[in-house]
Amino acid sequence: FQHLCLFFFFFCLVCFFFFFFFQAEDGIRDFCLSRGLGDVYKRQGLVTLTQFFNVMIGRKLGLRGMHLAQESVASSEPDVYRMLRLVIRTSAVVEGAGAIILMFVFIPEFGAEGVFVAVFTAVSAFCNAGFDLFGRKTAFLSLCGYAANPVVIAVVGFLIIIGGIGFIVVYDLSQYRHTKQLTLHTRVVLTATAILLFAGTLFTAAFEWSNPATLGPMPPMQKIGAAWFHSVSCRTAGFNVFSIEGMNGVTKILSSVLMFFGAAPGSTGGGIKITSVAVIFMMVYSVIRGDEDTLIFGRRVEKSAVYKSFAVMILGVLAVTITAGAIVATMRETHAVAGVDALLESVSAFATVGLSAGISAQANALCLLLLIFSMYIGRLGPVSFFLSLAARSTHKRRLIVPEGKIQIG
C-alpha cells in the first residue's frame, strides 16, 4: 500500500508539471518582434516557472527576463514580480480548491485513488487539457458518467472558465478594489465570455433537446446543465458529458464555431482568441456605421490590432479548411466521412480542444499528420507560425511605398 501511495504521489506530481507547466500560449505577437520560430515558440509554463524561481531566490530579472515573463502571460503589466506571484498563487489555489471539492465525489467511488483522480481532473480542467482517467470504465467516456452530478459539472466547468479567461483578467480583477476600474481588455474578455457561454448553452439545448443520442433521455434541469457544460468545454477544454458523434449536424457546426473562437489571450486555452473575434465584429459594426475607427466600449482600437485580428482569423480559417478538405479526400476510400465531422475534427485540432466525432480513431497516417500539424499551427498561433517561415528584414518592412486606390464591394 505504501508503494502504491508513493507511485500515485509521483505520478500526480508528473501530471501536474505536464499539464500546468507545459501549456504554450500563442497570443498575437507584434510583427516587429518575430524573428523566427525559436523566438515565437515559448512555453508559457516553463518561462513562468523559471522566472518565478528566480524571484524566489532573490535574483533580479534582467530586461530580457522581464520581457519573457510579460510575454509568457501575454501581459504588458509593468509589475512583473506581482504578476508572476499571481500566476503561481492563482493556479495553486484554484486547482487545489477544485481538487478538494472533487475529492468528495471521487473518494467514495475510487477509494484512496480518488485523491489522485480529483487532483488530476482539477489540473486538467484548469489547464484546459481535457485529459481524464475515466476511460477505464468505457473507452472515450470522459465525463459522460457524471452528467447527472451537479458538483462535478459545476466544479470542472468553473475551473475551465477561470483558466480560459486568462491571468491578465484575473490580475485586473484582483486589483479592482484598489483601482475601481477594469481595463478594456478585461471588459472585452468578460463580456465576450458571457455572450458565448449564454449563446452556446441556449442553442445547444435547443438543437439537442429531443436528440435521443445526446440530451434526449435526460431530465430538463440535467439537459440545461449538460448544454451549459458543453458550451464551456467547447472553449478549448475537451471534456464532454454526452456523445459528440451523436450530435446533430447544426450543433457540430455551432461547436466548431465556439472552438474556433477559443479562450482569452494569456490563458491556458487555444483558438483564435475571443479578443480577436470581438475586434473583428466591432470593426464590421464600425464600417456599417461609417466610422473611421473601430470603437469598443468608447475606446479606439489601434489599427495594427485590427489587422492582426483579421490575419489570425483568415489564416485560421485556411488551416481548418485545408485540413478538413484533406481528411474528406483521403479517407473517402476507407471510411465515409461527413464534411461536418471533418470540420469539427479539424477545428478541434487547430484550437487544441480534443473533442472528436470519432474520425481520429479511424484516421490514416496522412490525416493524423495533418491533424498534428494543425495542432502545431494553432498552438503557436497562425500569425507567429507563418511569420517565422517568411521572416523578412526590418529594413524592408519599413519602406514607404506609393499609395494605390482599389474599388471595394
Coordinates of C-alpha atoms in Angstrom, one line a residue:
F1 CA 0.0 0.0 0.0
Q2 CA 2.9 2.4 0.8
H3 CA 4.5 1.7 -2.6
L4 CA 1.1 2.3 -4.3
C5 CA 0.7 5.6 -2.5
L6 CA 4.3 6.6 -3.4
F7 CA 3.6 5.7 -7.0
F8 CA 0.4 7.8 -7.1
F9 CA 2.2 10.7 -5.5
F10 CA 5.0 10.9 -8.1
F11 CA 2.6 10.2 -10.9
C12 CA 0.4 13.0 -9.7
L13 CA 3.4 15.3 -9.5
V14 CA 4.5 14.5 -13.0
C15 CA 1.0 15.1 -14.4
F16 CA 0.8 18.4 -12.6
F17 CA 4.0 19.6 -14.1
F18 CA 3.0 18.3 -17.5
F19 CA -0.4 20.0 -17.7
F20 CA 0.4 23.2 -15.9
F21 CA 4.0 24.0 -16.8
F22 CA 3.8 22.8 -20.5
Q23 CA 0.9 25.0 -21.6
A24 CA 2.0 27.0 -24.6
E25 CA 0.5 30.4 -25.4
D26 CA 0.3 31.9 -28.8
G27 CA -1.4 35.2 -28.4
I28 CA -1.0 37.9 -31.0
R29 CA 2.7 38.9 -31.4
D30 CA 3.9 42.2 -32.7
F31 CA 5.2 41.8 -36.3
C32 CA 8.5 43.5 -35.5
L33 CA 9.2 41.1 -32.6
S34 CA 9.1 37.9 -34.7
R35 CA 12.5 36.8 -35.9
G36 CA 11.9 33.1 -36.4
L37 CA 10.4 30.0 -35.0
G38 CA 12.6 30.0 -31.9
D39 CA 11.6 33.5 -31.0
V40 CA 7.8 32.9 -31.2
Y41 CA 7.5 29.4 -29.7
K42 CA 7.9 29.9 -26.0
R43 CA 6.4 27.6 -23.4
Q44 CA 4.2 29.7 -21.1
G45 CA 4.6 27.4 -18.0
L46 CA 8.3 26.9 -18.3
V47 CA 9.0 30.6 -18.7
T48 CA 6.7 31.5 -15.8
L49 CA 8.2 28.7 -13.6
T50 CA 11.8 29.8 -14.4
Q51 CA 11.3 33.4 -13.7
F52 CA 9.2 32.7 -10.6
F53 CA 12.1 30.7 -9.0
N54 CA 14.5 33.5 -10.0
V55 CA 12.3 35.8 -7.9
M56 CA 12.1 33.3 -5.0
I57 CA 15.9 33.0 -4.7
G58 CA 16.3 36.8 -4.8
R59 CA 17.8 37.0 -8.3
K60 CA 16.8 40.2 -10.1
L61 CA 15.2 39.9 -13.6
G62 CA 17.0 41.5 -16.4
L63 CA 15.3 43.3 -19.3
R64 CA 15.1 40.1 -21.3
G65 CA 13.8 38.1 -18.3
M66 CA 11.1 40.7 -17.7
H67 CA 10.1 40.7 -21.3
L68 CA 9.8 36.9 -21.4
A69 CA 7.8 36.9 -18.2
Q70 CA 5.4 39.5 -19.6
E71 CA 5.1 37.7 -22.9
S72 CA 4.5 34.3 -21.3
V73 CA 1.2 35.5 -19.9
A74 CA 0.5 38.0 -22.8
S75 CA 0.7 40.9 -20.4
S76 CA 2.1 44.4 -20.5
E77 CA 1.8 44.8 -16.8
P78 CA 5.0 46.6 -15.5
D79 CA 5.0 44.9 -12.1
V80 CA 6.3 41.6 -13.4
Y81 CA 7.0 40.2 -9.9
R82 CA 3.5 40.7 -8.8
M83 CA 2.1 39.1 -11.9
L84 CA 4.4 36.0 -11.6
R85 CA 3.3 35.6 -8.0
L86 CA -0.3 35.9 -9.0
V87 CA 0.0 33.3 -11.8
I88 CA 1.5 30.7 -9.4
R89 CA -0.8 31.6 -6.5
T90 CA -4.0 31.6 -8.6
S91 CA -3.1 28.3 -10.3
A92 CA -2.3 26.6 -6.9
V93 CA -5.4 28.0 -5.1
V94 CA -7.9 27.4 -7.9
E95 CA -6.6 23.9 -8.7
G96 CA -6.3 23.0 -5.1
A97 CA -9.8 24.2 -4.2
G98 CA -11.3 22.3 -7.2
A99 CA -9.4 19.1 -6.3
I100 CA -10.6 19.2 -2.7
I101 CA -14.3 19.6 -3.8
L102 CA -13.9 16.8 -6.3
M103 CA -12.5 14.5 -3.7
F104 CA -15.9 14.4 -2.0
V105 CA -17.2 12.7 -5.2
F106 CA -14.3 10.6 -6.3
I107 CA -13.0 9.2 -2.9
P108 CA -16.3 7.4 -2.2
E109 CA -16.2 5.9 -5.7
F110 CA -12.5 5.1 -6.1
G111 CA -11.3 4.9 -2.5
A112 CA -7.8 6.3 -1.8
E113 CA -7.1 6.6 -5.5
G114 CA -9.9 9.2 -5.6
V115 CA -7.5 11.8 -4.3
F116 CA -5.3 11.4 -7.3
V117 CA -8.3 11.3 -9.7
A118 CA -9.6 14.6 -8.2
V119 CA -6.2 16.3 -8.4
F120 CA -5.7 15.1 -12.0
T121 CA -9.1 16.2 -13.1
A122 CA -8.8 19.6 -11.5
V123 CA -5.4 20.3 -13.0
S124 CA -6.6 19.1 -16.4
A125 CA -9.7 21.2 -16.3
F126 CA -8.0 24.4 -15.2
C127 CA -5.3 24.0 -17.9
N128 CA -8.0 23.3 -20.5
A129 CA -6.2 20.0 -21.3
G130 CA -9.2 17.7 -21.4
F131 CA -7.4 14.6 -20.3
D132 CA -9.3 12.3 -18.0
L133 CA -9.0 9.0 -16.2
F134 CA -12.4 7.6 -16.8
G135 CA -11.7 5.6 -19.9
R136 CA -11.0 2.6 -17.6
K137 CA -14.8 2.2 -17.4
T138 CA -15.7 2.7 -21.1
A139 CA -13.5 3.9 -23.9
F140 CA -13.8 7.7 -24.6
L141 CA -16.2 8.1 -21.7
S142 CA -14.9 11.4 -20.5
L143 CA -17.4 12.9 -18.0
C144 CA -20.5 11.3 -19.5
G145 CA -20.9 9.2 -16.4
Y146 CA -21.2 12.4 -14.3
A147 CA -23.7 14.3 -16.4
A148 CA -26.2 13.9 -13.6
N149 CA -23.7 15.0 -10.9
P150 CA -24.0 18.8 -10.4
V151 CA -20.9 19.0 -8.3
V152 CA -18.6 17.6 -11.0
I153 CA -20.3 19.5 -13.8
A154 CA -20.1 22.9 -11.9
V155 CA -16.6 22.5 -10.4
V156 CA -15.0 21.3 -13.7
G157 CA -16.9 23.9 -15.6
F158 CA -15.8 26.8 -13.5
L159 CA -12.2 25.6 -13.5
I160 CA -12.3 25.7 -17.3
I161 CA -13.7 29.2 -17.3
I162 CA -11.2 30.6 -14.8
G163 CA -8.3 29.0 -16.8
G164 CA -9.8 30.3 -20.0
I165 CA -10.3 34.0 -19.2
G166 CA -6.5 34.4 -18.6
F167 CA -4.2 35.6 -15.9
I168 CA -4.4 39.2 -17.2
V169 CA -8.1 39.3 -16.3
V170 CA -7.5 37.6 -13.0
Y171 CA -4.9 40.1 -12.1
D172 CA -7.1 43.0 -13.2
L173 CA -10.0 41.7 -11.1
S174 CA -7.7 41.3 -8.1
Q175 CA -6.7 45.0 -8.4
Y176 CA -10.3 46.2 -8.8
R177 CA -10.7 47.1 -5.1
H178 CA -7.8 49.5 -5.4
T179 CA -8.3 50.9 -8.9
K180 CA -12.1 50.8 -9.0
Q181 CA -12.0 50.2 -12.8
L182 CA -11.4 47.5 -15.3
T183 CA -9.1 47.6 -18.3
L184 CA -10.6 47.5 -21.8
H185 CA -9.1 44.0 -22.3
T186 CA -10.8 42.7 -19.1
R187 CA -14.2 44.1 -20.1
V188 CA -14.0 42.7 -23.6
V189 CA -13.0 39.2 -22.3
L190 CA -15.7 39.1 -19.6
T191 CA -18.4 40.4 -22.0
A192 CA -17.4 38.0 -24.8
T193 CA -17.2 35.1 -22.5
A194 CA -20.7 35.7 -21.0
I195 CA -22.2 36.1 -24.5
L196 CA -20.6 33.0 -25.9
L197 CA -21.5 30.9 -22.9
F198 CA -25.1 32.0 -22.9
A199 CA -25.5 31.6 -26.7
G200 CA -23.7 28.3 -26.7
T201 CA -25.9 27.0 -23.9
L202 CA -29.1 28.3 -25.5
F203 CA -28.5 26.9 -29.0
T204 CA -27.1 23.5 -27.7
A205 CA -30.2 23.0 -25.6
A206 CA -32.5 24.0 -28.5
F207 CA -30.8 21.8 -31.1
E208 CA -30.2 18.7 -28.9
W209 CA -33.2 18.8 -26.5
S210 CA -35.0 15.9 -28.1
N211 CA -32.0 14.1 -29.6
P212 CA -32.0 10.5 -28.1
A213 CA -28.2 10.2 -28.6
T214 CA -27.4 13.3 -26.5
L215 CA -29.8 15.3 -24.3
G216 CA -33.0 13.4 -25.1
P217 CA -33.0 10.9 -22.2
M218 CA -32.0 13.5 -19.5
P219 CA -34.4 15.4 -17.2
P220 CA -35.0 19.1 -18.0
M221 CA -32.6 20.5 -15.5
Q222 CA -29.9 18.0 -16.4
K223 CA -30.3 18.9 -20.0
I224 CA -29.7 22.6 -19.2
G225 CA -26.6 21.7 -17.1
A226 CA -25.2 19.4 -19.8
A227 CA -25.8 22.1 -22.5
W228 CA -24.0 24.7 -20.3
F229 CA -21.1 22.4 -19.7
H230 CA -20.8 21.6 -23.4
S231 CA -20.7 25.3 -24.2
V232 CA -18.0 25.8 -21.6
S233 CA -16.0 22.8 -22.8
C234 CA -16.0 24.0 -26.4
R235 CA -13.9 26.9 -25.2
T236 CA -10.9 24.5 -25.7
A237 CA -11.3 22.3 -22.7
G238 CA -12.1 19.0 -24.4
F239 CA -14.4 17.3 -21.8
N240 CA -17.8 16.0 -22.8
V241 CA -20.9 14.9 -20.9
F242 CA -22.7 13.4 -23.9
S243 CA -21.8 11.8 -27.2
I244 CA -20.1 14.2 -29.6
E245 CA -20.6 11.8 -32.5
G246 CA -24.3 11.6 -31.8
M247 CA -24.9 15.4 -32.0
N248 CA -27.0 16.9 -34.8
G249 CA -25.1 18.5 -37.7
V250 CA -26.1 22.0 -36.8
T251 CA -24.8 21.5 -33.2
K252 CA -21.5 20.3 -34.6
I253 CA -21.2 23.4 -36.6
L254 CA -22.0 25.5 -33.5
S255 CA -19.4 23.6 -31.5
S256 CA -16.9 24.2 -34.2
V257 CA -17.5 28.0 -34.1
L258 CA -17.2 28.0 -30.3
M259 CA -13.9 26.0 -30.5
F260 CA -12.6 28.2 -33.3
F261 CA -13.2 31.4 -31.2
G262 CA -11.5 29.8 -28.2
A263 CA -10.5 31.4 -25.0
A264 CA -8.7 34.6 -24.0
P265 CA -5.1 35.7 -24.6
G266 CA -2.8 34.9 -21.7
S267 CA -4.9 31.9 -20.7
T268 CA -4.5 28.1 -20.8
G269 CA -6.9 27.8 -23.8
G270 CA -6.5 27.9 -27.6
G271 CA -8.4 29.1 -30.6
I272 CA -8.0 32.5 -32.4
K273 CA -8.9 34.2 -29.0
I274 CA -12.2 35.9 -28.2
T275 CA -10.5 39.4 -28.2
S276 CA -9.7 38.9 -31.9
V277 CA -13.3 37.9 -32.5
A278 CA -14.5 41.0 -30.6
V279 CA -12.3 43.3 -32.6
I280 CA -13.4 41.9 -35.9
F281 CA -17.1 42.1 -35.0
M282 CA -16.7 45.7 -33.8
M283 CA -14.7 46.6 -36.9
V284 CA -17.5 45.4 -39.1
Y285 CA -20.1 47.3 -37.0
S286 CA -18.0 50.4 -37.3
V287 CA -17.8 50.1 -41.1
I288 CA -21.6 49.7 -41.2
R289 CA -22.0 52.9 -39.2
G290 CA -19.5 54.7 -41.4
D291 CA -16.9 55.2 -38.6
E292 CA -13.3 55.6 -39.5
D293 CA -12.1 53.9 -36.3
T294 CA -13.0 50.7 -34.5
L295 CA -14.6 51.5 -31.2
I296 CA -15.1 49.2 -28.2
F297 CA -16.7 50.5 -25.0
G298 CA -15.9 54.0 -26.2
R299 CA -12.3 53.3 -26.8
R300 CA -10.5 53.4 -30.1
V301 CA -8.7 50.2 -31.1
E302 CA -5.4 50.7 -32.8
K303 CA -5.3 49.7 -36.5
S304 CA -2.4 47.2 -36.0
A305 CA -4.6 45.2 -33.6
V306 CA -7.4 45.2 -36.2
Y307 CA -5.1 44.0 -38.9
K308 CA -3.6 41.2 -36.7
S309 CA -7.0 40.1 -35.7
F310 CA -8.1 39.7 -39.3
A311 CA -4.8 37.9 -40.2
V312 CA -5.3 35.4 -37.3
M313 CA -8.9 34.7 -38.4
I314 CA -8.1 34.3 -42.1
L315 CA -5.0 32.1 -41.5
G316 CA -7.0 30.0 -39.0
V317 CA -9.9 29.5 -41.5
L318 CA -7.4 28.5 -44.2
A319 CA -5.7 26.0 -41.9
V320 CA -9.0 24.5 -40.8
T321 CA -10.5 24.4 -44.3
I322 CA -7.4 22.7 -45.8
T323 CA -7.3 20.1 -43.0
A324 CA -11.0 19.3 -43.2
G325 CA -10.9 19.0 -47.0
A326 CA -7.8 16.8 -46.9
I327 CA -9.5 14.5 -44.3
V328 CA -12.6 14.0 -46.5
A329 CA -10.5 13.5 -49.6
T330 CA -8.0 11.0 -48.2
M331 CA -10.5 8.9 -46.1
R332 CA -13.3 8.5 -48.6
E333 CA -11.9 5.2 -49.9
T334 CA -11.8 3.6 -46.5
H335 CA -14.4 5.4 -44.4
A336 CA -17.2 7.7 -45.5
V337 CA -16.6 10.9 -43.6
A338 CA -19.2 13.6 -43.4
G339 CA -18.0 17.2 -44.1
V340 CA -19.3 18.5 -40.8
D341 CA -17.5 15.8 -38.9
A342 CA -14.3 16.6 -40.7
L343 CA -14.8 20.3 -39.9
L344 CA -15.3 19.6 -36.2
E345 CA -12.3 17.3 -36.1
S346 CA -10.0 19.9 -37.8
V347 CA -11.3 22.8 -35.7
S348 CA -10.8 20.8 -32.5
A349 CA -7.2 20.1 -33.5
F350 CA -6.5 23.7 -34.5
A351 CA -7.9 25.0 -31.3
T352 CA -6.3 22.2 -29.3
V353 CA -9.6 21.2 -27.8
G354 CA -9.7 17.4 -28.0
L355 CA -13.4 16.8 -28.8
S356 CA -13.8 14.2 -31.5
A357 CA -16.6 12.9 -33.7
G358 CA -14.7 9.6 -34.0
I359 CA -12.6 10.4 -37.0
S360 CA -9.2 10.4 -35.2
A361 CA -9.6 6.8 -34.1
Q362 CA -10.2 5.7 -37.7
A363 CA -7.8 8.2 -39.5
N364 CA -5.0 7.1 -41.7
A365 CA -1.4 8.2 -41.2
L366 CA -1.7 11.2 -43.5
C367 CA -4.8 12.5 -41.7
L368 CA -3.1 12.1 -38.3
L369 CA -0.1 14.1 -39.6
L370 CA -2.4 16.8 -40.9
L371 CA -4.2 17.0 -37.5
I372 CA -0.9 17.1 -35.7
F373 CA 0.3 19.9 -38.0
S374 CA -3.0 21.8 -37.4
M375 CA -2.5 21.5 -33.6
Y376 CA 1.0 22.8 -34.0
I377 CA -0.1 25.9 -36.0
G378 CA -3.0 26.5 -33.6
R379 CA -0.8 26.3 -30.5
L380 CA 1.9 28.6 -31.9
G381 CA -0.5 31.0 -33.4
P382 CA -1.1 31.1 -37.1
V383 CA 0.4 34.6 -37.5
S384 CA 3.5 33.7 -35.5
F385 CA 3.9 30.5 -37.4
F386 CA 3.7 31.9 -40.9
L387 CA 5.9 34.9 -39.9
S388 CA 8.6 32.6 -38.8
L389 CA 8.5 30.9 -42.2
A390 CA 8.6 34.1 -44.1
A391 CA 10.6 36.3 -41.9
R392 CA 11.9 39.5 -43.6
S393 CA 14.4 42.0 -42.6
T394 CA 13.2 45.0 -40.6
H395 CA 14.6 47.4 -43.3
K396 CA 12.2 46.0 -46.0
R397 CA 9.2 46.2 -43.7
R398 CA 9.8 49.9 -43.0
L399 CA 10.0 51.0 -46.7
I400 CA 7.4 53.7 -47.6
V401 CA 5.7 52.9 -50.9
P402 CA 3.2 54.9 -53.0
E403 CA -0.4 54.6 -52.1
G404 CA -2.8 53.0 -54.7
K405 CA -6.6 53.0 -54.9
I406 CA -8.8 50.0 -55.4
Q407 CA -12.6 49.6 -55.6
I408 CA -14.1 47.6 -52.8
G409 CA -17.6 46.0 -52.7

